[in-house]
Amino acid sequence: MQKHLGVFQQVRHTSVDLTIVLLTSESEEKSMSPKYKRKHFVKNFPGTSTYLKTQNQNTSPELDRKSPTCIIVINIYLFCGYYIARKRENNADLRRKRWKILFKDLLKDYAKNTTLHGLRYLAEKSLSVVEKLFWLVTFLLSVILCFLLIRNVWIKWQTSPVIVSFSEKFVPVEMVPFPSITICPEIKTRATVYNFTVNITDEVEAARIKLQDISLICQLNDVLSDFKIGRKTSNASVIRSFLEVSPTIEDYMFICSWRGNSTVPCTDLFSTVLTDEGVCFNFNSLATTEILNTDNIQKDYNYSTSTRLSHGWSLTEGYSRDSDPYPRRGMDSRHLPELDIILKVPDDDHDRLCNIVNKGFKIFVQHPADLPQASQYFHSASPRRATSLGLKFQMITTTNSLIDYSPKARQCYFPSERKLYYFNIYTASNCMLECHSNVTYEKCGCVAFYMPHYDSQSICTSEQAECIGMARVDFAKRVIDQFIDEGSDPCSCLPTCDSTEYDAYSVISDYNFKDILKQIETIRSNNLSKFIEGFQYSRIKLHFKEPKFVSMRRSELFGLTDFLANCGGLLGLFLGFSFLSLIEIVYFFTLRCGFLLKKDLLQKKKTSPKNTD
């Protein structure tokens, strides 16, 4: 071997710059790739001595198979233990070609030893081309089908990661607040204070302005469509006009009893609130300063007179151990109504034009954190009728594992994720009211008197009633368009992640309170005629229907663990892939590849001309 290396040194100094490949046996010659024999070999010569051949020689002596053979070639590089001479090229090209060959060998080695199914057949020498092609197509189809199914798993993970299911525990009513109860009289103006029917013919400008203001709560848009005085916006004076003529708690609430205690005045239990129905009475709502952001709303009038702040309770944590928390908490009261109210309506307060239809009351049930408002869903309390409301609630809680998901994916907001401009407390109801206010102002340049707004000088009058109605329609269309076009919600009023929604079923029966008063008058010899004559009485009783209710829980349907498990199952089914298969890929194409390159560099240094001298 050493003398042939000497020949290598001798040939290197020739003008042709050729050297040799040493074949020690016929098997080595057969193992050479045919393309190298076809393209690179010049001639084969017998004997142990070197015969130098230039490029223009054409002789071809027979090869002696029994002795080492010297093969003169035009190209030179290191391949499978053979020393091959080649024209001198730059080191970068030589290194790139050597590494390309090493990488091909690495791929073959990986195919032979990998745990992935089917690849080893591609490196099997004994198989025909057709068989290798069959296994290649099979492997590629398996990969394609596997990744198509993984794509479906990914879409499911992104679009349906959350499930709402029944909780395994019932929620007692003591864990939730008693709802906020809003009672709105059907009589909007007291005829004994302001007779709308009479004043409608008054031509004095001040009277006509007041009439226009009060017409907002009389809801006579069709009747007064031609009543115009060129005044499209008003200010806080419209609210003062309402309060002067609207029913009061003292005049319309006769007896109020909270959990059997009827000694507390109704004015201590109820507050006045502005709604779409006009002036209403509310029980168990949070203070206005706690619900509304007083820094961003007008300060010329109050939307509610409630001043009692919450204590011993929070929207996210619920009730603490406080013995007398606020808002008042629920209680199992199947045998005794929690809230019992006797309402009275003076016969003289009925206005023929402003209060055309009813004399009763509308009842709205809401969460204490919502700003009390009217809606199309209500319960009624008619004169000479007793209305019993069986309260129920639906609670939905959300696991902390959903915090990392987007609100759109989980369909709810955590407390810190959504801020409102006019409200301190985010609820879906407060959000919708703020959005409705913004849409109305955008379309009409003013807002309805009950909508929170930063400017008290921009209250719409009855001349803008048509515009307010169109704004409601436009608001509804925006929400509908969002569902149709799957665009962004213009209001983005998703529910809170931990929410409680209230509802009630009602039972109505006859109630003749006058007969009761007459019996009391007879038994006690008291003169109660001032309460009997000239009034119509109604009664409202509220209690929880059940001591415990089923709650719902929003949790992960398809988390990261489930996603990996599904992907791993599909990869294992189609390809035999496992976590160790991944480690195997990393090993072959990092550590193994690196060590082979390092070994090649060391071997190159050993076989360089400097080391062979």
XYZ file of C-alpha atoms in Angstrom:
613
model
C 0.000 0.000 0.000
C 2.817 2.392 0.803
C 4.461 2.028 -2.605
C 1.215 2.860 -4.323
C 0.957 5.962 -2.197
C 4.386 6.820 -3.509
C 3.059 6.527 -6.984
C 0.277 8.914 -5.950
C 2.940 11.442 -4.970
C 4.817 10.898 -8.258
C 1.727 11.334 -10.401
C 0.707 14.484 -8.555
C 3.775 16.264 -9.980
C 3.008 15.280 -13.583
C 1.513 17.739 -15.984
C -1.566 15.586 -16.435
C -2.086 15.563 -12.636
C -3.341 11.954 -12.448
C -3.205 9.345 -9.696
C -4.638 5.846 -9.086
C -7.325 3.735 -7.510
C -6.126 0.564 -5.858
C -8.397 -2.481 -6.346
C -7.343 -5.421 -4.204
C -9.889 -7.952 -5.549
C -12.488 -8.618 -8.177
C -15.297 -8.150 -5.644
C -14.190 -4.573 -5.080
C -14.270 -3.961 -8.801
C -17.814 -5.326 -9.007
C -18.951 -3.156 -6.097
C -17.951 -0.025 -7.964
C -20.958 1.814 -9.354
C -21.313 1.246 -13.128
C -21.439 4.962 -13.738
C -17.919 5.364 -12.394
C -16.634 2.555 -14.634
C -18.459 4.046 -17.587
C -17.578 7.674 -17.112
C -14.406 7.923 -15.094
C -12.129 4.932 -15.783
C -9.599 5.381 -18.525
C -7.939 1.933 -18.683
C -7.139 -1.089 -16.481
C -3.537 -2.366 -16.336
C -2.168 -5.586 -14.792
C 0.786 -5.873 -12.494
C 1.854 -4.285 -9.300
C 3.861 -1.544 -10.948
C 2.188 1.663 -11.910
C 1.698 2.534 -15.539
C 1.008 6.157 -16.155
C -1.437 6.875 -18.900
C -2.151 10.193 -20.438
C -5.555 11.280 -21.662
C -4.746 10.672 -25.398
C -3.622 7.021 -24.989
C -6.034 4.331 -26.184
C -4.400 0.976 -25.284
C -6.359 -1.359 -23.062
C -4.385 -4.295 -21.653
C -6.293 -7.171 -20.015
C -6.905 -6.969 -16.292
C -5.039 -9.450 -14.092
C -7.638 -10.541 -11.484
C -5.122 -12.277 -9.213
C -2.955 -9.313 -8.417
C -3.663 -5.752 -7.307
C -4.765 -3.621 -10.195
C -3.969 0.005 -10.836
C -6.742 1.998 -12.473
C -5.951 5.353 -13.934
C -8.968 7.700 -13.917
C -9.581 11.301 -14.812
C -11.454 12.349 -11.615
C -10.181 12.120 -8.051
C -12.139 11.850 -4.783
C -12.501 9.527 -1.802
C -15.324 7.034 -2.231
C -15.935 3.758 -0.248
C -12.219 3.283 0.508
C -11.016 3.838 -3.100
C -8.397 6.418 -3.999
C -9.634 7.987 -7.232
C -7.585 10.513 -9.143
C -9.275 13.527 -10.660
C -8.371 16.873 -12.121
C -7.502 19.324 -9.436
C -10.552 21.414 -8.432
C -11.127 23.902 -5.649
C -11.553 22.528 -2.151
C -15.155 23.792 -1.754
C -16.413 21.781 -4.753
C -14.578 18.670 -3.612
C -15.998 18.946 -0.115
C -19.534 19.518 -1.398
C -19.432 16.405 -3.579
C -18.000 14.257 -0.796
C -20.700 15.414 1.595
C -23.407 14.775 -0.980
C -22.302 11.170 -1.187
C -22.143 10.927 2.596
C -25.682 12.254 2.865
C -26.940 9.667 0.384
C -25.326 6.950 2.449
C -26.915 8.432 5.554
C -30.355 8.279 3.956
C -29.820 4.648 3.023
C -28.667 3.845 6.525
C -31.715 5.592 7.989
C -34.084 3.752 5.630
C -32.579 0.402 6.645
C -32.787 1.033 10.396
C -35.786 3.325 10.936
C -38.856 2.202 12.861
C -41.162 3.848 10.300
C -43.021 1.219 8.319
C -42.161 0.656 4.651
C -38.956 2.683 4.319
C -36.559 -0.236 4.790
C -37.869 -1.833 1.587
C -36.598 1.163 -0.386
C -33.001 0.437 0.713
C -33.209 -3.319 0.220
C -30.823 -4.352 -2.602
C -32.555 -7.660 -3.259
C -35.837 -5.988 -4.295
C -36.630 -5.042 -7.852
C -37.389 -1.542 -9.031
C -41.109 -2.356 -9.298
C -41.209 -3.584 -5.707
C -39.382 -0.488 -4.459
C -41.737 1.706 -6.452
C -44.717 -0.087 -4.904
C -43.440 0.560 -1.372
C -42.579 4.167 -2.190
C -46.094 4.875 -3.491
C -47.643 3.080 -0.511
C -45.543 5.084 1.930
C -46.359 8.406 0.253
C -50.096 7.657 0.181
C -49.963 6.761 3.876
C -48.221 10.054 4.643
C -50.747 12.069 2.618
C -53.789 10.380 4.135
C -52.349 10.663 7.626
C -51.719 14.392 7.321
C -55.151 15.007 5.809
C -56.706 13.433 8.885
C -54.337 15.385 11.147
C -55.499 18.546 9.377
C -59.094 17.679 10.345
C -57.967 17.188 13.935
C -56.235 20.585 13.833
C -59.380 22.296 12.505
C -61.447 20.681 15.250
C -58.948 21.850 17.855
C -59.067 25.417 16.554
C -62.822 25.720 15.991
C -64.392 23.518 18.675
C -62.064 23.406 21.651
C -64.795 24.087 24.233
C -67.722 22.051 25.491
C -70.528 23.152 27.786
C -71.765 20.258 29.892
C -73.780 19.660 33.020
C -71.830 20.052 36.226
C -71.684 17.040 38.538
C -72.895 19.163 41.484
C -76.112 21.049 42.116
C -75.862 24.713 43.068
C -77.880 25.791 46.135
C -79.754 29.087 45.869
C -77.721 30.420 48.802
C -74.697 30.635 46.493
C -76.284 33.109 44.068
C -77.708 36.600 44.594
C -81.409 37.188 44.735
C -82.196 38.728 41.338
C -82.679 42.396 40.647
C -86.434 42.989 40.381
C -87.657 45.956 38.334
C -91.344 46.898 38.517
C -92.673 49.383 35.963
C -96.179 50.873 36.336
C -98.321 50.800 33.221
C -99.557 54.239 34.240
C -96.807 56.578 33.075
C -98.170 59.888 34.346
C -100.378 60.633 37.334
C -103.408 62.433 35.968
C -103.878 64.091 39.360
C -100.499 65.795 38.856
C -100.376 66.271 35.092
C -103.268 65.541 32.791
C -101.742 64.740 29.426
C -105.132 64.656 27.699
C -105.946 68.179 28.812
C -102.522 69.720 28.249
C -102.205 68.460 24.692
C -104.283 71.405 23.511
C -102.187 74.004 25.358
C -100.531 76.425 22.927
C -98.092 77.993 25.396
C -94.521 77.229 24.345
C -93.349 76.084 27.793
C -96.360 73.786 28.075
C -95.740 72.359 24.626
C -92.102 71.669 25.514
C -93.176 69.822 28.659
C -95.811 67.941 26.722
C -93.180 66.873 24.201
C -90.903 65.680 27.008
C -93.618 63.660 28.738
C -94.779 62.166 25.447
C -91.529 60.130 25.458
C -92.853 57.929 28.281
C -96.463 57.953 27.062
C -95.316 56.110 23.923
C -97.686 57.984 21.633
C -95.454 58.266 18.593
C -98.252 57.439 16.159
C -100.774 59.760 17.816
C -98.313 62.669 18.076
C -96.540 62.188 14.745
C -97.668 65.658 13.649
C -96.840 67.304 16.971
C -93.611 69.117 16.135
C -92.140 72.254 17.630
C -88.752 72.157 15.886
C -86.957 70.667 18.901
C -85.087 67.466 18.119
C -82.837 67.295 21.187
C -83.308 68.141 24.818
C -81.300 68.087 28.042
C -81.625 66.989 31.659
C -84.839 68.987 31.994
C -86.706 66.134 30.322
C -85.830 63.886 33.257
C -87.094 66.433 35.750
C -90.358 66.541 33.816
C -90.645 62.755 34.081
C -90.029 62.673 37.804
C -92.600 65.365 38.461
C -95.487 63.461 36.898
C -94.469 59.791 37.110
C -95.735 57.357 39.767
C -93.722 57.243 43.004
C -92.818 54.420 45.344
C -94.796 56.013 48.180
C -97.974 56.336 46.130
C -97.924 52.998 44.306
C -96.417 50.554 46.811
C -98.661 49.766 49.755
C -96.826 47.042 51.687
C -93.367 45.532 51.075
C -92.192 42.455 52.951
C -88.708 40.944 52.720
C -88.543 37.441 54.224
C -91.520 38.072 56.459
C -90.430 41.511 57.681
C -93.097 44.010 56.618
C -92.006 46.811 58.911
C -89.357 48.084 56.505
C -90.673 50.961 54.357
C -90.855 50.257 50.643
C -88.659 53.291 49.988
C -85.842 51.542 51.900
C -86.115 48.426 49.772
C -86.747 49.989 46.379
C -85.020 52.670 44.326
C -86.135 54.668 41.296
C -84.624 53.825 37.905
C -85.004 55.093 34.332
C -85.860 52.517 31.679
C -87.476 52.389 28.263
C -90.786 52.104 30.163
C -90.175 55.395 31.921
C -89.740 55.655 35.700
C -89.632 52.240 37.383
C -88.920 50.780 40.833
C -85.997 48.440 41.463
C -85.066 46.001 44.222
C -81.593 44.536 44.953
C -79.580 46.296 42.253
C -76.027 47.465 42.865
C -75.296 51.152 43.352
C -75.216 53.278 40.229
C -71.651 54.371 40.987
C -70.607 50.730 41.103
C -72.242 49.735 37.817
C -71.552 52.879 35.784
C -68.249 54.580 35.095
C -69.090 57.998 36.493
C -65.987 59.521 34.885
C -67.375 58.955 31.386
C -71.101 59.603 31.730
C -73.036 62.808 32.148
C -73.654 63.968 35.718
C -76.753 66.137 35.288
C -79.204 63.372 36.207
C -79.115 59.849 37.664
C -80.067 56.716 35.806
C -80.843 55.087 39.144
C -81.120 56.248 42.733
C -79.631 53.037 44.131
C -76.705 53.908 46.413
C -76.012 50.668 48.272
C -72.591 49.259 47.403
C -71.850 45.557 47.319
C -70.068 43.932 50.254
C -69.389 40.299 51.089
C -69.855 39.428 47.397
C -68.035 39.811 44.093
C -69.004 38.984 40.540
C -66.116 36.525 40.145
C -65.709 35.034 43.624
C -69.320 34.983 44.824
C -70.237 35.298 48.487
C -67.851 35.384 51.433
C -68.705 34.560 55.033
C -70.383 37.926 55.589
C -73.607 37.401 57.550
C -75.407 40.303 55.856
C -73.998 40.662 52.334
C -75.247 42.827 49.519
C -76.691 42.169 47.016
C -79.040 40.049 49.105
C -78.429 36.364 48.614
C -80.969 33.736 47.731
C -82.590 31.384 50.210
C -84.728 28.261 50.075
C -88.168 29.810 50.459
C -90.654 27.320 49.121
C -92.971 27.781 52.106
C -92.678 31.565 52.408
C -92.189 34.176 49.697
C -88.892 35.976 49.929
C -90.296 39.217 48.541
C -93.964 40.047 48.952
C -95.328 43.318 47.559
C -98.856 44.756 47.585
C -99.236 47.429 44.910
C -101.975 49.995 44.579
C -103.112 52.086 41.639
C -105.254 55.192 42.290
C -108.252 55.310 39.995
C -107.834 59.059 39.530
C -104.336 58.638 38.043
C -105.600 56.975 34.903
C -105.074 59.299 31.923
C -107.304 58.555 28.960
C -104.650 59.425 26.384
C -101.290 58.694 28.000
C -102.406 55.439 29.677
C -104.815 53.991 27.162
C -104.714 50.254 27.822
C -103.519 48.938 31.175
C -103.358 49.926 34.810
C -101.149 47.104 36.029
C -97.371 46.578 36.303
C -94.606 44.969 34.290
C -92.037 42.877 36.146
C -88.479 42.331 34.898
C -85.993 39.882 36.418
C -82.270 40.626 35.977
C -78.857 40.144 37.539
C -77.940 42.709 40.252
C -74.826 43.738 38.261
C -76.924 44.725 35.230
C -78.172 48.271 34.919
C -81.950 47.761 35.356
C -83.678 47.940 32.009
C -86.958 46.968 30.397
C -87.290 44.382 27.659
C -89.932 42.602 25.634
C -89.802 39.644 28.010
C -91.643 40.478 31.209
C -94.227 39.235 33.691
C -97.363 41.168 34.483
C -99.254 42.063 37.627
C -102.783 43.176 36.819
C -105.283 44.909 39.141
C -107.219 42.488 41.387
C -104.711 39.761 40.544
C -101.990 38.042 42.561
C -98.882 37.055 40.601
C -96.607 34.403 42.078
C -93.181 34.192 40.439
C -91.163 31.025 40.899
C -87.569 32.107 40.294
C -84.927 29.930 38.706
C -81.434 30.537 37.467
C -78.930 29.075 35.074
C -75.304 29.261 36.159
C -72.374 28.634 33.840
C -68.841 28.400 35.203
C -65.616 28.179 33.205
C -62.454 26.240 34.040
C -59.169 28.136 34.251
C -57.710 25.917 31.529
C -59.623 28.022 28.973
C -57.846 31.271 29.852
C -55.282 30.720 27.081
C -58.015 30.348 24.450
C -59.346 33.362 22.580
C -62.739 34.762 23.665
C -64.114 33.847 20.249
C -63.098 30.206 20.722
C -64.549 29.892 24.226
C -67.469 32.274 23.527
C -67.107 34.267 26.737
C -65.016 36.927 28.445
C -63.055 36.709 31.649
C -63.395 39.875 33.796
C -60.106 41.441 32.741
C -60.554 40.858 28.994
C -63.367 43.246 28.103
C -63.736 46.834 29.213
C -66.697 49.104 28.583
C -66.616 52.879 28.279
C -69.742 53.718 30.261
C -69.719 50.755 32.678
C -67.402 49.576 35.444
C -68.866 46.070 35.381
C -68.895 44.052 32.196
C -71.984 41.954 31.540
C -73.555 41.063 28.215
C -76.606 43.195 29.064
C -74.514 46.261 29.940
C -72.465 45.795 26.790
C -75.539 45.636 24.565
C -76.986 48.760 26.178
C -73.750 50.662 25.578
C -73.560 49.459 21.985
C -77.188 50.413 21.402
C -76.444 53.880 22.788
C -73.460 54.297 20.465
C -75.398 53.155 17.393
C -78.287 55.514 18.218
C -75.959 58.481 18.669
C -74.141 57.621 15.445
C -77.377 57.538 13.476
C -79.439 60.260 15.159
C -76.934 62.557 16.844
C -78.699 61.986 20.170
C -79.657 59.111 22.504
C -82.777 57.978 24.334
C -83.107 59.346 27.861
C -82.391 55.978 29.530
C -79.207 55.254 27.527
C -75.871 56.034 29.192
C -74.048 58.836 27.428
C -71.366 61.408 28.085
C -73.501 64.428 27.132
C -76.790 65.327 28.829
C -77.489 67.885 26.066
C -78.026 65.131 23.483
C -81.311 63.551 24.574
C -83.630 62.752 21.702
C -87.127 64.251 21.791
C -90.281 62.698 20.367
C -89.455 64.287 17.001
C -86.532 61.836 16.803
C -88.679 58.809 17.707
C -88.626 57.549 14.129
C -84.833 57.827 13.985
C -84.501 55.928 17.282
C -86.706 53.192 15.846
C -84.538 52.999 12.727
C -81.437 52.858 14.922
C -82.901 49.818 16.704
C -83.492 48.137 13.360
C -79.987 49.039 12.202
C -78.558 47.687 15.441
C -80.391 44.389 14.942
C -79.242 44.197 11.296
C -75.621 44.608 12.314
C -75.878 41.635 14.617
C -77.622 39.574 11.921
C -75.015 40.540 9.295
C -72.298 39.401 11.659
C -73.814 35.921 11.795
C -74.425 35.759 8.041
C -71.032 37.071 6.932
C -69.148 35.558 9.873
C -67.411 38.859 10.377
C -66.489 40.605 13.568
C -69.292 41.364 15.999
C -69.839 45.151 15.972
C -70.526 45.039 19.712
C -68.660 41.883 20.715
C -71.010 41.389 23.659
C -70.211 37.818 24.625
C -71.401 36.635 28.052
C -69.069 36.548 31.009
C -67.307 33.222 31.544
C -68.885 32.865 34.996
C -72.452 34.021 34.514
C -75.841 33.647 36.170
C -79.031 34.180 34.185
C -82.420 34.443 35.890
C -85.849 33.463 34.744
C -89.233 32.859 36.348
C -92.505 31.134 35.766
C -95.656 32.880 36.902
C -98.940 31.766 38.395
C -101.768 34.309 38.384
C -104.846 34.122 40.583
C -107.662 36.429 41.711
C -106.836 38.843 44.471
C -109.433 41.102 46.087
C -107.543 43.046 48.691
C -110.487 45.382 49.260
C -112.495 42.537 50.764
C -109.632 41.815 53.133
C -109.516 45.455 54.231
C -113.268 45.466 54.794
C -112.986 42.388 57.015
C -110.195 44.022 58.998
C -112.296 47.179 59.288
C -115.204 45.176 60.676
C -113.132 43.135 63.139
C -110.991 45.960 64.505
C -113.548 48.706 64.115
C -110.999 50.767 62.195
C -111.960 53.197 59.482
C -110.061 51.978 56.401
C -112.271 53.575 53.806
C -109.434 55.787 52.579
C -107.590 52.636 51.506
C -110.643 50.875 50.138
C -112.256 53.434 47.925
C -110.505 54.762 44.835
C -107.729 52.148 44.560
C -107.034 48.946 42.647
C -104.701 46.454 44.328
C -102.264 43.867 42.948
C -99.905 41.485 44.689
C -96.528 40.097 43.662
C -94.849 37.197 45.479
C -91.369 36.009 44.553
C -89.578 32.868 45.677
C -87.092 30.351 44.308
C -88.802 27.403 42.693
C -86.241 24.865 43.930
C -83.602 24.849 46.708
C -80.929 23.713 44.242
C -80.432 24.008 40.512
C -78.355 22.205 37.921
C -75.403 24.281 36.740
C -73.368 24.137 33.552
C -69.628 24.057 33.133
C -67.585 25.340 30.212
C -64.407 23.266 29.834
C -61.902 21.959 27.314
C -63.313 19.546 24.800
C -60.100 19.251 22.850
C -56.953 20.377 24.642
C -53.290 20.081 23.761
C -53.063 16.596 25.273
C -56.062 15.422 23.232
C -54.604 16.952 20.084
C -51.248 15.194 20.568
C -52.985 11.915 21.410
C -55.076 12.051 18.237
C -52.102 12.985 16.078
C -49.980 10.268 17.677
C -52.703 7.683 17.058
C -52.986 8.615 13.393
C -49.213 8.667 12.877
C -48.889 5.304 14.585
C -51.747 3.795 12.575
C -50.505 4.883 9.159
C -46.707 5.085 9.598
C -45.788 3.297 12.809
C -44.572 6.660 14.106
C -43.861 7.184 17.798
C -41.998 9.646 19.982
C -38.857 7.521 19.633
C -39.263 7.746 15.865
C -38.964 11.496 16.210
C -35.844 11.090 18.354
C -34.505 8.719 15.724
C -34.951 11.344 12.971
C -33.256 13.964 15.096
C -30.382 11.572 15.852
C -29.716 10.548 12.258
C -29.775 14.036 10.799
C -27.945 15.834 13.590
C -25.597 13.670 15.672
C -25.018 10.916 13.135
C -24.611 13.332 10.251
C -22.243 15.498 12.276
C -19.999 12.630 13.278
C -19.822 11.342 9.694
C -18.763 14.777 8.429
C -16.179 15.040 11.168
C -14.844 11.596 10.329
C -14.609 12.548 6.647
C -12.615 15.660 7.447
C -10.173 13.711 9.611
C -9.715 11.076 6.936
C -9.182 13.748 4.319
C -6.379 15.241 6.383
C -4.696 11.844 6.781
C -4.739 11.171 3.013
C -3.589 14.616 1.936
C -0.195 14.894 0.095
C 1.409 16.527 3.105
C 0.733 13.467 5.251
C 1.881 10.973 2.611
C 5.364 12.300 2.161
